[in-house]
């Protein structure tokens, strides 16, 4: 008998992913994660801009 073998299904009907349970996220959790990542990106961008401004001011004083 040849062919592919499907992974065993759990009683819920969802496939098992190599021994790991998959935790489904609610829409609230998904939106929260997206907003947290956006906040981190904004904070990193602000830090970069502040650092570049600091370097620019320091270099302009030397001239």
Short mmCIF file of C-alpha atoms in Angstrom, two decimals:
data_model
loop_
_atom_site.label_atom_id
_atom_site.label_comp_id
_atom_site.label_asym_id
_atom_site.label_seq_id
_atom_site.Cartn_x
_atom_site.Cartn_y
_atom_site.Cartn_z
CA UNK A 1 0.00 0.00 0.00
CA UNK A 2 1.53 3.32 -1.08
CA UNK A 3 0.50 6.88 -0.49
CA UNK A 4 0.64 9.54 2.14
CA UNK A 5 -0.52 9.05 5.67
CA UNK A 6 -2.39 11.87 7.34
CA UNK A 7 -1.51 12.87 10.86
CA UNK A 8 -3.87 11.50 13.47
CA UNK A 9 -6.81 13.73 14.25
CA UNK A 10 -7.66 14.76 17.77
CA UNK A 11 -11.20 14.35 19.08
CA UNK A 12 -11.79 17.99 18.10
CA UNK A 13 -11.08 17.13 14.47
CA UNK A 14 -7.98 19.34 14.34
CA UNK A 15 -4.68 17.72 13.28
CA UNK A 16 -1.90 17.29 15.82
CA UNK A 17 1.25 19.28 15.03
CA UNK A 18 4.18 17.05 15.96
CA UNK A 19 3.14 16.58 19.56
CA UNK A 20 2.33 20.25 20.17
CA UNK A 21 -1.02 21.68 21.09
CA UNK A 22 -2.04 24.72 19.09
CA UNK A 23 -3.52 27.51 21.18
CA UNK A 24 -5.97 29.52 19.13
CA UNK A 25 -5.88 33.25 19.81
CA UNK A 26 -8.95 35.39 20.15
CA UNK A 27 -9.33 38.53 18.03
CA UNK A 28 -8.53 40.65 21.12
CA UNK A 29 -5.23 38.83 21.65
CA UNK A 30 -4.29 39.13 17.99
CA UNK A 31 -4.98 42.87 17.90
CA UNK A 32 -3.10 43.34 21.18
CA UNK A 33 -0.02 41.55 19.82
CA UNK A 34 -0.09 43.65 16.63
CA UNK A 35 -0.39 46.88 18.65
CA UNK A 36 2.45 45.83 20.97
CA UNK A 37 4.74 45.13 18.01
CA UNK A 38 3.79 48.48 16.45
CA UNK A 39 4.56 50.21 19.76
CA UNK A 40 7.97 48.55 19.96
CA UNK A 41 8.76 49.59 16.40
CA UNK A 42 7.77 53.19 17.15
CA UNK A 43 9.86 53.24 20.33
CA UNK A 44 12.89 51.86 18.48
CA UNK A 45 12.41 54.46 15.73
CA UNK A 46 12.21 57.27 18.28
CA UNK A 47 15.37 56.03 19.97
CA UNK A 48 17.18 55.93 16.62
CA UNK A 49 16.05 59.46 15.74
CA UNK A 50 17.10 60.75 19.17
CA UNK A 51 20.54 59.13 18.80
CA UNK A 52 21.04 60.55 15.31
CA UNK A 53 19.99 64.01 16.53
CA UNK A 54 22.47 63.72 19.41
CA UNK A 55 25.27 62.80 17.00
CA UNK A 56 24.33 65.64 14.64
CA UNK A 57 24.35 68.23 17.44
CA UNK A 58 27.66 66.91 18.76
CA UNK A 59 29.28 67.08 15.31
CA UNK A 60 27.93 70.59 14.60
CA UNK A 61 29.49 71.92 17.84
CA UNK A 62 32.95 70.72 16.72
CA UNK A 63 32.89 72.85 13.56
#
